[in-house]
């Protein structure tokens, strides 16, 4: 098949992990007879430097016209001025919104060979296989009003946790659909004892749950969920939650996998191009050194093949190669190893 991909390497380690991932995609293309075209665009801090905007209209249009978008990471100390009117992260949020990718799939699996890389007790980690579905285009990140003003002579800052019923319904429906291909259990995470938006969230979870009686639905408050991720992660399967709750819980969950560098993500909407990115950030401290772990991005490209291009065999072959590479003991420095980004990718490619 032919597919048009837009690459957004972004900032920090982004370009290093994206170029290794493209090598993997090219091996897949060669082996299975596909032809992928790549259009590279700036997004994030690099785009602010070049165009004065973290996401230009042209780049968004190119992304919307692609079959899928592969992103590295954005941000860095250079653009951290709290008074700046644009920030790298704004570009990422505008891209997610502009692509309408409301569901962010973040699978968290613990590779048996990496159990000792996590600070958790090994017995807690056996069998961990969680799919967090983070609502991505609503909630606290996007609610209105938002901003700063002066009220009663005091400086004030406002963020709003806002959800429409349809925004919850569509992500909840996807959670139940995906649960059917797994252990048929959905954990809906909210803060319904305090937040009105969470009470609507729970109401809709119950509504979708009643339409899917073959799937077990449980509600867990977000504070409890953060605890259970540590005390009993193997009991969790599909977890669906609000945008910022999902952001926080997936950083926590990455500790189970031994390193943030391991975890991929797919952001999906209603049929348009998907957006694929590792869950880690731009790691400015190691940028340019060629030592970043490329696995999160390489696994994101597998999700791209699966979800945007329907290439299940190809996706699974990347995942298998990564699995075998880790089993064989290949490690970048985040996991206590010595391999460079390039060498780690070579190890994976060797097994493809
Ligand atoms: C993530 C990141 C982003 C988010 C930042 C960079 C805006 O933390 O993808 O998890 O908060 O969504
Ligand atoms: Mg995050």
PDB file of N, CA and C and ligand atoms in Angstrom, residues 96 106 134 141 246-248 250-251 260 279-281, ligand 2:
ATOM      1  N   UNK A  96      -3.623  18.417  18.379  1.00  0.00           N
ATOM      2  CA  UNK A  96      -4.583  17.386  18.810  1.00  0.00           C
ATOM      3  C   UNK A  96      -6.006  17.854  18.533  1.00  0.00           C
ATOM      4  N   UNK A 106      -2.929   4.699  25.518  1.00  0.00           N
ATOM      5  CA  UNK A 106      -1.594   4.531  26.092  1.00  0.00           C
ATOM      6  C   UNK A 106      -1.473   3.149  26.733  1.00  0.00           C
ATOM      7  N   UNK A 134      -7.063   7.989  27.435  1.00  0.00           N
ATOM      8  CA  UNK A 134      -7.117   9.342  27.973  1.00  0.00           C
ATOM      9  C   UNK A 134      -7.919  10.216  27.025  1.00  0.00           C
ATOM     10  N   UNK A 141      -7.825  20.846  30.064  1.00  0.00           N
ATOM     11  CA  UNK A 141      -6.879  21.448  29.123  1.00  0.00           C
ATOM     12  C   UNK A 141      -7.545  22.471  28.204  1.00  0.00           C
ATOM     13  N   UNK A 246      -5.692  11.539  32.975  1.00  0.00           N
ATOM     14  CA  UNK A 246      -4.973  10.570  32.145  1.00  0.00           C
ATOM     15  C   UNK A 246      -3.521  10.951  31.943  1.00  0.00           C
ATOM     16  N   UNK A 247      -3.272  12.230  31.834  1.00  0.00           N
ATOM     17  CA  UNK A 247      -1.890  12.706  31.706  1.00  0.00           C
ATOM     18  C   UNK A 247      -1.088  12.279  32.932  1.00  0.00           C
ATOM     19  N   UNK A 248      -1.649  12.532  34.089  1.00  0.00           N
ATOM     20  CA  UNK A 248      -0.927  12.251  35.336  1.00  0.00           C
ATOM     21  C   UNK A 248      -0.792  10.740  35.559  1.00  0.00           C
ATOM     22  N   UNK A 250      -0.765   8.316  33.474  1.00  0.00           N
ATOM     23  CA  UNK A 250       0.122   7.573  32.566  1.00  0.00           C
ATOM     24  C   UNK A 250       1.600   7.834  32.863  1.00  0.00           C
ATOM     25  N   UNK A 251       1.942   8.996  33.371  1.00  0.00           N
ATOM     26  CA  UNK A 251       3.329   9.165  33.840  1.00  0.00           C
ATOM     27  C   UNK A 251       3.576   8.215  35.012  1.00  0.00           C
ATOM     28  N   UNK A 260      10.050   5.663  31.101  1.00  0.00           N
ATOM     29  CA  UNK A 260       9.097   6.395  30.254  1.00  0.00           C
ATOM     30  C   UNK A 260       9.420   6.221  28.785  1.00  0.00           C
ATOM     31  N   UNK A 279       5.038   8.679  24.940  1.00  0.00           N
ATOM     32  CA  UNK A 279       4.425   9.494  26.000  1.00  0.00           C
ATOM     33  C   UNK A 279       5.455  10.374  26.711  1.00  0.00           C
ATOM     34  N   UNK A 280       6.750  10.127  26.445  1.00  0.00           N
ATOM     35  CA  UNK A 280       7.761  10.928  27.147  1.00  0.00           C
ATOM     36  C   UNK A 280       7.915  12.306  26.503  1.00  0.00           C
ATOM     37  N   UNK A 281       8.689  13.151  27.151  1.00  0.00           N
ATOM     38  CA  UNK A 281       8.906  14.504  26.654  1.00  0.00           C
ATOM     39  C   UNK A 281      10.179  14.628  25.840  1.00  0.00           C
TER      40      UNK A 281
HETATM   41 MG1  LIG B   2       2.175  13.938  30.046  1.00  0.00          MG
END
